[in-house]
XYZ file of C-alpha atoms in Angstrom:
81
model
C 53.335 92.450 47.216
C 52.670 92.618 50.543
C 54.402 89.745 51.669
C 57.730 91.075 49.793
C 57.957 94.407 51.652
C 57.489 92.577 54.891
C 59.959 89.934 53.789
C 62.482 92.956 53.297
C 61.577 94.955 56.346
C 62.427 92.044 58.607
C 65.522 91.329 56.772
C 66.435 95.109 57.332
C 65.362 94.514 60.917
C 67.753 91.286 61.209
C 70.848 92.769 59.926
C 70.567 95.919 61.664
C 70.741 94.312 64.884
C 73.769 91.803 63.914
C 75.640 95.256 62.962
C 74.107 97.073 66.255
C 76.335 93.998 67.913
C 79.752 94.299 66.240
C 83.005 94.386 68.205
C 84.154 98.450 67.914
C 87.224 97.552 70.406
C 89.568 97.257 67.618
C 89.380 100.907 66.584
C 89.859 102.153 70.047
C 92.648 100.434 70.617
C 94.372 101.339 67.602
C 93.741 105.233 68.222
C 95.307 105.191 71.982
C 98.591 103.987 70.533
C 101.193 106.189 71.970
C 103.680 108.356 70.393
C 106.753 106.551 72.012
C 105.373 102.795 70.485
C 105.349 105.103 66.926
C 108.897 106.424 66.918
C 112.020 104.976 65.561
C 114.598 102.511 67.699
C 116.130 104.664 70.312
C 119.765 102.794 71.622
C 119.902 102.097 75.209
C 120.675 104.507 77.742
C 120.495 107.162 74.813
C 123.695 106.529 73.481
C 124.175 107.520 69.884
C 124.156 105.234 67.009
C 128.106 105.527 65.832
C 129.019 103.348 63.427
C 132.469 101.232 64.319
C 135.532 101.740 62.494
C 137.153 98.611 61.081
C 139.906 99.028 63.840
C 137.278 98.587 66.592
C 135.822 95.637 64.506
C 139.248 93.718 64.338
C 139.797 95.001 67.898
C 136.654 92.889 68.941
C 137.619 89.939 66.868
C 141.418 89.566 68.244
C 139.775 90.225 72.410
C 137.290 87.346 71.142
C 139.910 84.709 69.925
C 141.905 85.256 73.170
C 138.914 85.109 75.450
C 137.575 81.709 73.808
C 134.754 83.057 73.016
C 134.572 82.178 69.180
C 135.671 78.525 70.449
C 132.171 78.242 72.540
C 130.120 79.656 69.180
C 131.977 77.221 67.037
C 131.605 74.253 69.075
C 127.770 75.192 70.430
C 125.923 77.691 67.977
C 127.586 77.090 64.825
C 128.455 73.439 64.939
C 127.993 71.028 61.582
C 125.523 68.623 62.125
């Protein structure tokens, strides 16, 4: 009987120290998270997020078939294999 309780105690005594030895870094880390890496997407320069019109859409296609633009994507980015 003995030999059981002593067989427990040290197996007590064992784990406690492997716990006593864990890595706790994780938690803190998580907690100093600031409140700016929590917030939403914020445009650059603080410009507000306006949607475009389909005007200003076909605006931006027409500049980018005169400046060659779609050209280079066709022929680099979105060329057949």
């Amino acid at each position: 009987m003995k030999v059981i309780k002593i067989a427990a105690l040290l197996g007590m005594v064992v784990t406690t120290s492997a716990f006593a030895q864990a890595n706790t870094t994780a938690a803190d880390t998580s907690a100093s998270v600031t409140a700016s890496q929590t917030g939403a997407w914020v445009p650059p320069q603080g410009e507000a997020n306006v949607p475009k019109t389909r005007a200003q859409v076909y605006a931006e296609l027409v500049q980018a078939e005169k400046d060659g633009q779609l050209d280079y994507l066709n022929s680099t980015i979105y060329r057949n294999p």
